[in-house]
PDB file of C-alpha atoms in Angstrom:
ATOM      1  CA  UNK A   1      29.677 -14.939 101.922  1.00  0.00           C
ATOM      2  CA  UNK A   2      27.188 -13.028 104.125  1.00  0.00           C
ATOM      3  CA  UNK A   3      30.041 -10.862 105.394  1.00  0.00           C
ATOM      4  CA  UNK A   4      30.913 -10.013 101.764  1.00  0.00           C
ATOM      5  CA  UNK A   5      27.250  -9.184 101.000  1.00  0.00           C
ATOM      6  CA  UNK A   6      27.087  -6.998 104.115  1.00  0.00           C
ATOM      7  CA  UNK A   7      30.168  -5.236 102.914  1.00  0.00           C
ATOM      8  CA  UNK A   8      28.595  -4.663  99.507  1.00  0.00           C
ATOM      9  CA  UNK A   9      25.467  -3.253 101.081  1.00  0.00           C
ATOM     10  CA  UNK A  10      27.485  -0.881 103.227  1.00  0.00           C
ATOM     11  CA  UNK A  11      29.368   0.281 100.107  1.00  0.00           C
ATOM     12  CA  UNK A  12      26.044   0.735  98.261  1.00  0.00           C
ATOM     13  CA  UNK A  13      24.596   2.695 101.197  1.00  0.00           C
ATOM     14  CA  UNK A  14      27.723   4.839 101.190  1.00  0.00           C
ATOM     15  CA  UNK A  15      27.373   5.371  97.445  1.00  0.00           C
ATOM     16  CA  UNK A  16      23.736   6.360  97.910  1.00  0.00           C
ATOM     17  CA  UNK A  17      24.701   8.883 100.591  1.00  0.00           C
ATOM     18  CA  UNK A  18      27.302  10.426  98.283  1.00  0.00           C
ATOM     19  CA  UNK A  19      24.856  10.464  95.388  1.00  0.00           C
ATOM     20  CA  UNK A  20      22.129  11.957  97.553  1.00  0.00           C
ATOM     21  CA  UNK A  21      24.538  14.642  98.620  1.00  0.00           C
ATOM     22  CA  UNK A  22      25.513  15.346  95.030  1.00  0.00           C
ATOM     23  CA  UNK A  23      21.854  15.523  94.122  1.00  0.00           C
ATOM     24  CA  UNK A  24      21.054  17.787  97.064  1.00  0.00           C
ATOM     25  CA  UNK A  25      18.780  15.191  98.604  1.00  0.00           C
ATOM     26  CA  UNK A  26      15.959  15.372  96.078  1.00  0.00           C
ATOM     27  CA  UNK A  27      14.252  12.320  94.662  1.00  0.00           C
ATOM     28  CA  UNK A  28      12.103  11.654  91.619  1.00  0.00           C
ATOM     29  CA  UNK A  29       9.706   8.835  90.859  1.00  0.00           C
ATOM     30  CA  UNK A  30      10.068   6.919  87.597  1.00  0.00           C
ATOM     31  CA  UNK A  31       7.557   4.358  86.349  1.00  0.00           C
ATOM     32  CA  UNK A  32       8.540   1.345  84.297  1.00  0.00           C
ATOM     33  CA  UNK A  33       6.600  -1.205  82.311  1.00  0.00           C
ATOM     34  CA  UNK A  34       8.244  -4.381  81.031  1.00  0.00           C
ATOM     35  CA  UNK A  35       6.499  -4.742  77.691  1.00  0.00           C
ATOM     36  CA  UNK A  36       7.158  -8.459  77.383  1.00  0.00           C
ATOM     37  CA  UNK A  37       4.988  -9.248  80.402  1.00  0.00           C
ATOM     38  CA  UNK A  38       3.128  -6.022  81.255  1.00  0.00           C
ATOM     39  CA  UNK A  39       4.738  -6.016  84.725  1.00  0.00           C
ATOM     40  CA  UNK A  40       5.205  -2.579  86.234  1.00  0.00           C
ATOM     41  CA  UNK A  41       7.620  -1.096  88.775  1.00  0.00           C
ATOM     42  CA  UNK A  42       8.437   2.274  90.262  1.00  0.00           C
ATOM     43  CA  UNK A  43      11.852   3.604  91.173  1.00  0.00           C
ATOM     44  CA  UNK A  44      12.198   6.435  93.624  1.00  0.00           C
ATOM     45  CA  UNK A  45      15.571   7.774  92.539  1.00  0.00           C
ATOM     46  CA  UNK A  46      17.840  10.288  94.259  1.00  0.00           C
ATOM     47  CA  UNK A  47      18.973  13.217  92.121  1.00  0.00           C
ATOM     48  CA  UNK A  48      22.551  11.979  92.175  1.00  0.00           C
ATOM     49  CA  UNK A  49      21.882   8.676  90.467  1.00  0.00           C
ATOM     50  CA  UNK A  50      22.566   8.245  86.799  1.00  0.00           C
ATOM     51  CA  UNK A  51      19.605   7.253  84.631  1.00  0.00           C
ATOM     52  CA  UNK A  52      21.471   3.961  83.971  1.00  0.00           C
ATOM     53  CA  UNK A  53      21.336   3.261  87.720  1.00  0.00           C
ATOM     54  CA  UNK A  54      17.581   4.027  87.652  1.00  0.00           C
ATOM     55  CA  UNK A  55      17.134   1.533  84.817  1.00  0.00           C
ATOM     56  CA  UNK A  56      19.257  -1.082  86.607  1.00  0.00           C
ATOM     57  CA  UNK A  57      17.088  -0.663  89.707  1.00  0.00           C
ATOM     58  CA  UNK A  58      13.954  -1.100  87.546  1.00  0.00           C
ATOM     59  CA  UNK A  59      15.226  -4.393  86.180  1.00  0.00           C
ATOM     60  CA  UNK A  60      15.889  -5.531  89.714  1.00  0.00           C
ATOM     61  CA  UNK A  61      12.405  -4.521  90.875  1.00  0.00           C
ATOM     62  CA  UNK A  62      10.932  -6.314  87.870  1.00  0.00           C
ATOM     63  CA  UNK A  63      13.092  -9.370  88.530  1.00  0.00           C
ATOM     64  CA  UNK A  64      14.218  -9.330  84.937  1.00  0.00           C
ATOM     65  CA  UNK A  65      17.655  -9.520  83.340  1.00  0.00           C
ATOM     66  CA  UNK A  66      18.677  -6.921  80.783  1.00  0.00           C
ATOM     67  CA  UNK A  67      19.149  -8.490  77.364  1.00  0.00           C
ATOM     68  CA  UNK A  68      21.573  -7.028  74.780  1.00  0.00           C
ATOM     69  CA  UNK A  69      18.729  -6.052  72.417  1.00  0.00           C
ATOM     70  CA  UNK A  70      16.477  -4.449  75.038  1.00  0.00           C
ATOM     71  CA  UNK A  71      15.388  -0.869  74.400  1.00  0.00           C
ATOM     72  CA  UNK A  72      14.164   1.597  76.994  1.00  0.00           C
ATOM     73  CA  UNK A  73      11.644   4.014  75.525  1.00  0.00           C
ATOM     74  CA  UNK A  74       9.734   6.977  76.870  1.00  0.00           C
ATOM     75  CA  UNK A  75       7.567   9.789  75.537  1.00  0.00           C
ATOM     76  CA  UNK A  76       9.404  13.007  74.748  1.00  0.00           C
ATOM     77  CA  UNK A  77       8.164  16.243  73.281  1.00  0.00           C
ATOM     78  CA  UNK A  78       8.418  14.832  69.751  1.00  0.00           C
ATOM     79  CA  UNK A  79       7.059  11.358  70.396  1.00  0.00           C
ATOM     80  CA  UNK A  80       8.705   8.114  71.437  1.00  0.00           C
ATOM     81  CA  UNK A  81      12.370   8.459  72.336  1.00  0.00           C
ATOM     82  CA  UNK A  82      14.840   5.631  72.843  1.00  0.00           C
ATOM     83  CA  UNK A  83      17.245   5.946  75.802  1.00  0.00           C
ATOM     84  CA  UNK A  84      20.690   6.526  74.347  1.00  0.00           C
ATOM     85  CA  UNK A  85      24.027   6.049  76.085  1.00  0.00           C
ATOM     86  CA  UNK A  86      24.134   9.846  76.481  1.00  0.00           C
ATOM     87  CA  UNK A  87      20.756   9.964  78.172  1.00  0.00           C
ATOM     88  CA  UNK A  88      21.606   6.977  80.361  1.00  0.00           C
ATOM     89  CA  UNK A  89      24.687   8.828  81.591  1.00  0.00           C
ATOM     90  CA  UNK A  90      22.681  11.841  82.752  1.00  0.00           C
ATOM     91  CA  UNK A  91      22.117  12.351  86.449  1.00  0.00           C
ATOM     92  CA  UNK A  92      18.486  12.201  87.532  1.00  0.00           C
ATOM     93  CA  UNK A  93      18.430  15.909  88.315  1.00  0.00           C
ATOM     94  CA  UNK A  94      19.736  16.794  84.851  1.00  0.00           C
ATOM     95  CA  UNK A  95      17.271  14.446  83.193  1.00  0.00           C
ATOM     96  CA  UNK A  96      14.406  16.084  85.056  1.00  0.00           C
ATOM     97  CA  UNK A  97      15.692  19.649  84.590  1.00  0.00           C
ATOM     98  CA  UNK A  98      16.043  19.167  80.857  1.00  0.00           C
ATOM     99  CA  UNK A  99      12.432  17.953  80.653  1.00  0.00           C
ATOM    100  CA  UNK A 100      13.569  15.070  78.453  1.00  0.00           C
ATOM    101  CA  UNK A 101      10.497  12.998  79.254  1.00  0.00           C
ATOM    102  CA  UNK A 102       6.929  14.273  79.427  1.00  0.00           C
ATOM    103  CA  UNK A 103       5.784  11.905  82.155  1.00  0.00           C
ATOM    104  CA  UNK A 104       8.824   9.997  83.480  1.00  0.00           C
ATOM    105  CA  UNK A 105       7.270   6.719  82.429  1.00  0.00           C
ATOM    106  CA  UNK A 106       9.466   4.206  80.645  1.00  0.00           C
ATOM    107  CA  UNK A 107       8.824   1.058  78.645  1.00  0.00           C
ATOM    108  CA  UNK A 108      11.427  -1.697  78.511  1.00  0.00           C
ATOM    109  CA  UNK A 109      11.033  -3.372  75.149  1.00  0.00           C
ATOM    110  CA  UNK A 110      12.470  -6.811  74.474  1.00  0.00           C
ATOM    111  CA  UNK A 111      12.679  -8.506  71.111  1.00  0.00           C
ATOM    112  CA  UNK A 112      10.311 -11.460  70.570  1.00  0.00           C
ATOM    113  CA  UNK A 113      11.121 -14.307  68.215  1.00  0.00           C
ATOM    114  CA  UNK A 114      10.919 -13.389  64.578  1.00  0.00           C
ATOM    115  CA  UNK A 115      10.806 -14.772  61.126  1.00  0.00           C
ATOM    116  CA  UNK A 116      14.149 -16.551  61.117  1.00  0.00           C
ATOM    117  CA  UNK A 117      13.695 -20.205  60.209  1.00  0.00           C
TER     118      UNK A 117
ATOM    119  CA  UNK B   1      14.500 -27.239  65.166  1.00  0.00           C
ATOM    120  CA  UNK B   2      11.092 -27.593  63.613  1.00  0.00           C
ATOM    121  CA  UNK B   3       7.885 -27.006  65.552  1.00  0.00           C
ATOM    122  CA  UNK B   4       5.012 -29.444  65.313  1.00  0.00           C
ATOM    123  CA  UNK B   5       2.383 -26.719  65.257  1.00  0.00           C
ATOM    124  CA  UNK B   6      -0.191 -25.878  67.882  1.00  0.00           C
ATOM    125  CA  UNK B   7      -3.340 -27.627  69.044  1.00  0.00           C
ATOM    126  CA  UNK B   8      -6.539 -26.394  70.700  1.00  0.00           C
ATOM    127  CA  UNK B   9      -6.813 -26.342  74.489  1.00  0.00           C
ATOM    128  CA  UNK B  10      -9.912 -27.755  76.280  1.00  0.00           C
ATOM    129  CA  UNK B  11     -12.545 -25.083  75.647  1.00  0.00           C
ATOM    130  CA  UNK B  12     -13.489 -24.516  79.282  1.00  0.00           C
ATOM    131  CA  UNK B  13      -9.851 -23.990  80.219  1.00  0.00           C
ATOM    132  CA  UNK B  14      -9.163 -21.674  77.293  1.00  0.00           C
ATOM    133  CA  UNK B  15     -12.325 -19.698  78.093  1.00  0.00           C
ATOM    134  CA  UNK B  16     -11.504 -19.350  81.807  1.00  0.00           C
ATOM    135  CA  UNK B  17      -7.945 -18.172  81.123  1.00  0.00           C
ATOM    136  CA  UNK B  18      -9.105 -15.748  78.450  1.00  0.00           C
ATOM    137  CA  UNK B  19     -11.778 -14.274  80.724  1.00  0.00           C
ATOM    138  CA  UNK B  20      -9.300 -13.870  83.538  1.00  0.00           C
ATOM    139  CA  UNK B  21      -6.698 -12.221  81.287  1.00  0.00           C
ATOM    140  CA  UNK B  22      -9.220  -9.893  79.670  1.00  0.00           C
ATOM    141  CA  UNK B  23     -10.118  -8.656  83.152  1.00  0.00           C
ATOM    142  CA  UNK B  24      -6.441  -8.162  83.894  1.00  0.00           C
ATOM    143  CA  UNK B  25      -5.991  -6.359  80.575  1.00  0.00           C
ATOM    144  CA  UNK B  26      -8.878  -3.970  81.263  1.00  0.00           C
ATOM    145  CA  UNK B  27      -7.243  -3.082  84.602  1.00  0.00           C
ATOM    146  CA  UNK B  28      -3.795  -2.541  83.119  1.00  0.00           C
ATOM    147  CA  UNK B  29      -2.831   1.164  82.971  1.00  0.00           C
ATOM    148  CA  UNK B  30      -1.604   0.881  79.391  1.00  0.00           C
ATOM    149  CA  UNK B  31      -5.118  -0.003  78.144  1.00  0.00           C
ATOM    150  CA  UNK B  32      -6.285   3.514  78.988  1.00  0.00           C
ATOM    151  CA  UNK B  33      -2.913   5.139  78.243  1.00  0.00           C
ATOM    152  CA  UNK B  34      -2.796   3.886  74.671  1.00  0.00           C
ATOM    153  CA  UNK B  35      -6.562   3.975  74.119  1.00  0.00           C
ATOM    154  CA  UNK B  36      -6.964   0.257  73.413  1.00  0.00           C
ATOM    155  CA  UNK B  37     -10.649  -0.541  72.911  1.00  0.00           C
ATOM    156  CA  UNK B  38     -11.212  -4.095  74.019  1.00  0.00           C
ATOM    157  CA  UNK B  39     -14.235  -6.262  73.314  1.00  0.00           C
ATOM    158  CA  UNK B  40     -14.684  -9.782  74.614  1.00  0.00           C
ATOM    159  CA  UNK B  41     -17.317 -12.208  73.381  1.00  0.00           C
ATOM    160  CA  UNK B  42     -17.437 -14.116  76.656  1.00  0.00           C
ATOM    161  CA  UNK B  43     -15.865 -17.184  75.019  1.00  0.00           C
ATOM    162  CA  UNK B  44     -12.396 -17.102  73.456  1.00  0.00           C
ATOM    163  CA  UNK B  45     -12.492 -14.163  71.048  1.00  0.00           C
ATOM    164  CA  UNK B  46     -10.982 -10.813  71.988  1.00  0.00           C
ATOM    165  CA  UNK B  47     -11.205  -7.873  69.588  1.00  0.00           C
ATOM    166  CA  UNK B  48      -8.993  -4.815  70.048  1.00  0.00           C
ATOM    167  CA  UNK B  49      -9.100  -1.513  68.246  1.00  0.00           C
ATOM    168  CA  UNK B  50      -5.701   0.191  68.029  1.00  0.00           C
ATOM    169  CA  UNK B  51      -4.646   3.642  66.895  1.00  0.00           C
ATOM    170  CA  UNK B  52      -1.774   4.085  64.503  1.00  0.00           C
ATOM    171  CA  UNK B  53       0.267   7.206  63.832  1.00  0.00           C
ATOM    172  CA  UNK B  54       2.909   8.007  61.269  1.00  0.00           C
ATOM    173  CA  UNK B  55       5.738  10.439  62.092  1.00  0.00           C
ATOM    174  CA  UNK B  56       4.356  13.076  59.677  1.00  0.00           C
ATOM    175  CA  UNK B  57       0.779  12.962  60.943  1.00  0.00           C
ATOM    176  CA  UNK B  58      -0.544  15.998  62.789  1.00  0.00           C
ATOM    177  CA  UNK B  59      -1.287  15.264  66.489  1.00  0.00           C
ATOM    178  CA  UNK B  60      -5.036  14.882  65.874  1.00  0.00           C
ATOM    179  CA  UNK B  61      -4.707  12.347  63.064  1.00  0.00           C
ATOM    180  CA  UNK B  62      -4.629   8.591  63.560  1.00  0.00           C
ATOM    181  CA  UNK B  63      -5.423   5.471  61.561  1.00  0.00           C
ATOM    182  CA  UNK B  64      -7.563   2.857  63.242  1.00  0.00           C
ATOM    183  CA  UNK B  65      -6.929  -0.917  63.050  1.00  0.00           C
ATOM    184  CA  UNK B  66      -9.034  -3.779  64.334  1.00  0.00           C
ATOM    185  CA  UNK B  67      -7.269  -6.843  65.617  1.00  0.00           C
ATOM    186  CA  UNK B  68      -8.855 -10.165  66.559  1.00  0.00           C
ATOM    187  CA  UNK B  69      -7.175 -12.484  69.032  1.00  0.00           C
ATOM    188  CA  UNK B  70      -8.670 -15.947  68.927  1.00  0.00           C
ATOM    189  CA  UNK B  71      -7.734 -17.666  72.191  1.00  0.00           C
ATOM    190  CA  UNK B  72      -8.920 -21.187  71.457  1.00  0.00           C
ATOM    191  CA  UNK B  73      -5.506 -22.582  72.350  1.00  0.00           C
ATOM    192  CA  UNK B  74      -4.736 -20.008  75.060  1.00  0.00           C
ATOM    193  CA  UNK B  75      -2.627 -19.753  77.012  1.00  0.00           C
ATOM    194  CA  UNK B  76      -0.709 -22.872  76.232  1.00  0.00           C
ATOM    195  CA  UNK B  77      -0.214 -21.144  72.912  1.00  0.00           C
ATOM    196  CA  UNK B  78      -0.506 -17.455  72.064  1.00  0.00           C
ATOM    197  CA  UNK B  79      -3.666 -16.047  70.479  1.00  0.00           C
ATOM    198  CA  UNK B  80      -4.305 -16.467  66.771  1.00  0.00           C
ATOM    199  CA  UNK B  81      -3.852 -12.843  65.785  1.00  0.00           C
ATOM    200  CA  UNK B  82      -5.215 -11.098  62.699  1.00  0.00           C
ATOM    201  CA  UNK B  83      -5.903  -7.626  61.436  1.00  0.00           C
ATOM    202  CA  UNK B  84      -9.498  -7.693  60.255  1.00  0.00           C
ATOM    203  CA  UNK B  85     -11.937  -5.614  58.257  1.00  0.00           C
ATOM    204  CA  UNK B  86     -13.819  -3.543  60.865  1.00  0.00           C
ATOM    205  CA  UNK B  87     -17.079  -3.958  58.939  1.00  0.00           C
ATOM    206  CA  UNK B  88     -17.017  -7.729  58.590  1.00  0.00           C
ATOM    207  CA  UNK B  89     -14.634  -8.416  61.479  1.00  0.00           C
ATOM    208  CA  UNK B  90     -13.002 -11.054  59.333  1.00  0.00           C
ATOM    209  CA  UNK B  91     -10.088 -11.184  56.932  1.00  0.00           C
ATOM    210  CA  UNK B  92     -10.591 -12.566  53.462  1.00  0.00           C
ATOM    211  CA  UNK B  93      -7.397 -13.380  51.551  1.00  0.00           C
ATOM    212  CA  UNK B  94      -7.243 -11.487  48.310  1.00  0.00           C
ATOM    213  CA  UNK B  95      -9.946  -9.007  49.347  1.00  0.00           C
ATOM    214  CA  UNK B  96      -8.969  -7.406  52.640  1.00  0.00           C
ATOM    215  CA  UNK B  97      -5.250  -6.697  52.237  1.00  0.00           C
ATOM    216  CA  UNK B  98      -6.079  -2.995  52.644  1.00  0.00           C
ATOM    217  CA  UNK B  99      -6.857  -3.488  56.321  1.00  0.00           C
ATOM    218  CA  UNK B 100      -3.230  -4.361  57.034  1.00  0.00           C
ATOM    219  CA  UNK B 101      -0.672  -1.829  58.252  1.00  0.00           C
ATOM    220  CA  UNK B 102       2.723  -1.402  56.632  1.00  0.00           C
ATOM    221  CA  UNK B 103       5.443  -1.729  59.285  1.00  0.00           C
ATOM    222  CA  UNK B 104       9.120  -1.371  58.496  1.00  0.00           C
ATOM    223  CA  UNK B 105      12.283  -1.510  60.570  1.00  0.00           C
ATOM    224  CA  UNK B 106      10.887  -3.306  63.609  1.00  0.00           C
ATOM    225  CA  UNK B 107      13.012  -6.372  64.237  1.00  0.00           C
ATOM    226  CA  UNK B 108      11.233  -9.708  64.098  1.00  0.00           C
ATOM    227  CA  UNK B 109       7.825  -8.646  62.920  1.00  0.00           C
ATOM    228  CA  UNK B 110       6.419  -9.737  59.587  1.00  0.00           C
ATOM    229  CA  UNK B 111       2.867  -9.118  58.391  1.00  0.00           C
ATOM    230  CA  UNK B 112       1.878 -11.296  55.451  1.00  0.00           C
ATOM    231  CA  UNK B 113      -1.325 -10.658  53.514  1.00  0.00           C
ATOM    232  CA  UNK B 114      -1.322 -14.111  51.979  1.00  0.00           C
ATOM    233  CA  UNK B 115       0.948 -16.660  53.610  1.00  0.00           C
ATOM    234  CA  UNK B 116       1.023 -20.148  52.114  1.00  0.00           C
ATOM    235  CA  UNK B 117       3.764 -21.960  54.026  1.00  0.00           C
ATOM    236  CA  UNK B 118       1.798 -23.085  57.038  1.00  0.00           C
ATOM    237  CA  UNK B 119       2.426 -26.595  58.369  1.00  0.00           C
ATOM    238  CA  UNK B 120      -1.101 -27.309  57.132  1.00  0.00           C
ATOM    239  CA  UNK B 121      -0.267 -27.054  53.417  1.00  0.00           C
ATOM    240  CA  UNK B 122      -3.904 -26.421  52.509  1.00  0.00           C
ATOM    241  CA  UNK B 123      -4.008 -23.241  54.602  1.00  0.00           C
ATOM    242  CA  UNK B 124      -3.605 -19.850  52.947  1.00  0.00           C
ATOM    243  CA  UNK B 125      -4.128 -17.007  55.373  1.00  0.00           C
ATOM    244  CA  UNK B 126      -2.895 -13.775  56.854  1.00  0.00           C
ATOM    245  CA  UNK B 127       0.098 -14.236  59.100  1.00  0.00           C
ATOM    246  CA  UNK B 128       1.115 -11.756  61.764  1.00  0.00           C
ATOM    247  CA  UNK B 129       4.521 -13.259  62.291  1.00  0.00           C
ATOM    248  CA  UNK B 130       6.286 -13.005  65.644  1.00  0.00           C
ATOM    249  CA  UNK B 131       6.561 -15.367  68.566  1.00  0.00           C
ATOM    250  CA  UNK B 132       3.544 -14.032  70.456  1.00  0.00           C
ATOM    251  CA  UNK B 133       1.054 -15.176  67.799  1.00  0.00           C
ATOM    252  CA  UNK B 134      -0.254 -18.694  67.282  1.00  0.00           C
ATOM    253  CA  UNK B 135       0.276 -18.607  63.508  1.00  0.00           C
ATOM    254  CA  UNK B 136       4.000 -18.208  64.073  1.00  0.00           C
ATOM    255  CA  UNK B 137       4.107 -21.717  65.593  1.00  0.00           C
ATOM    256  CA  UNK B 138       1.852 -23.135  62.881  1.00  0.00           C
ATOM    257  CA  UNK B 139       4.269 -22.028  60.186  1.00  0.00           C
ATOM    258  CA  UNK B 140       7.469 -23.828  61.002  1.00  0.00           C
ATOM    259  CA  UNK B 141       9.263 -21.021  62.813  1.00  0.00           C
ATOM    260  CA  UNK B 142      11.868 -21.837  65.446  1.00  0.00           C
ATOM    261  CA  UNK B 143      12.424 -19.134  68.034  1.00  0.00           C
ATOM    262  CA  UNK B 144      15.290 -19.144  70.487  1.00  0.00           C
ATOM    263  CA  UNK B 145      14.210 -20.699  73.841  1.00  0.00           C
ATOM    264  CA  UNK B 146      14.094 -17.270  75.512  1.00  0.00           C
ATOM    265  CA  UNK B 147      11.948 -15.893  72.708  1.00  0.00           C
ATOM    266  CA  UNK B 148       9.229 -18.601  72.885  1.00  0.00           C
ATOM    267  CA  UNK B 149       5.752 -17.854  74.174  1.00  0.00           C
ATOM    268  CA  UNK B 150       5.789 -18.827  77.852  1.00  0.00           C
ATOM    269  CA  UNK B 151       2.425 -19.660  79.419  1.00  0.00           C
ATOM    270  CA  UNK B 152       2.071 -17.827  82.702  1.00  0.00           C
ATOM    271  CA  UNK B 153       4.593 -15.164  81.680  1.00  0.00           C
ATOM    272  CA  UNK B 154       3.288 -13.920  78.325  1.00  0.00           C
ATOM    273  CA  UNK B 155      -0.337 -13.066  77.944  1.00  0.00           C
ATOM    274  CA  UNK B 156      -2.713 -11.000  75.786  1.00  0.00           C
ATOM    275  CA  UNK B 157      -0.922  -7.826  76.830  1.00  0.00           C
ATOM    276  CA  UNK B 158       2.392  -9.093  75.375  1.00  0.00           C
ATOM    277  CA  UNK B 159       0.861  -9.595  71.910  1.00  0.00           C
ATOM    278  CA  UNK B 160      -1.196  -6.386  71.876  1.00  0.00           C
ATOM    279  CA  UNK B 161       1.550  -4.155  73.259  1.00  0.00           C
ATOM    280  CA  UNK B 162       4.081  -5.322  70.671  1.00  0.00           C
ATOM    281  CA  UNK B 163       1.669  -4.565  67.826  1.00  0.00           C
ATOM    282  CA  UNK B 164       0.543  -1.288  69.423  1.00  0.00           C
ATOM    283  CA  UNK B 165       4.158  -0.159  69.502  1.00  0.00           C
ATOM    284  CA  UNK B 166       4.642  -1.289  65.877  1.00  0.00           C
ATOM    285  CA  UNK B 167       1.837   1.081  64.855  1.00  0.00           C
ATOM    286  CA  UNK B 168       3.804   4.131  66.009  1.00  0.00           C
ATOM    287  CA  UNK B 169       6.817   6.024  64.588  1.00  0.00           C
ATOM    288  CA  UNK B 170       9.336   5.184  63.341  1.00  0.00           C
ATOM    289  CA  UNK B 171       7.887   1.818  62.279  1.00  0.00           C
ATOM    290  CA  UNK B 172       4.385   2.578  61.041  1.00  0.00           C
ATOM    291  CA  UNK B 173       4.260   3.668  57.374  1.00  0.00           C
ATOM    292  CA  UNK B 174       0.502   3.788  56.700  1.00  0.00           C
ATOM    293  CA  UNK B 175      -2.086   1.423  55.303  1.00  0.00           C
ATOM    294  CA  UNK B 176      -1.241  -1.338  52.851  1.00  0.00           C
ATOM    295  CA  UNK B 177      -2.297  -0.508  49.325  1.00  0.00           C
TER     296      UNK B 177
END
């Protein structure tokens, strides 16, 4: 079991190296708030990561599990923007270069219980 | 599943938890970021002023809402949450419906000006209906286990943040008539 985990870590490290290389070594800091609890986390992400990877890392930092209805929101030039599949697929460098977010701060929004009896 | 409704928590305990969580709320970065104005009476009542903006408002325009969070059963149960008249700081059924916001399209939030299906059949009151308000549990709602208010996990922030988000585009539509 530990051998398998070690193997996975080595693979992840290798992936990180490749992604760092693709991203030319730069990193960017993204802030996350989990709206359900107010917990916050920061992810220092290499340029080569996809934004989905950044979000996955944030969930891990926050020790939360992504739920199917969760939204990830941030402030864009025209107000609140929801992370779409297209935005999630962007590499960090592209996301930054396109100035998609004004402050690189994200809110993870879960659905509370509602008026279904 | 039917809930049995909520019950008050020992006052000293409710007060201590409320005081501790108000302090935590004041230190949270979102309080400044979203401009939440928080007042605490030193007992179990928290009052928050929130800004609301519709998609077509110019950047310098906002509507202001006052919310009271009565924590007399906190944090075993969520705060009793109401939009109130900023002058009287209360909500009178049949008189103050204009202090309510109109919210559309946000899953699992209902705001009722005059709700009359509480477990206490004599009660007619405003109901801000989602699982982080006390009234929700006093009105026979049955959330999924993962949606229930969880003491120690959910707190004042959870309730305020959800409503603060509701008061922004694309959900906020303006004041109730």
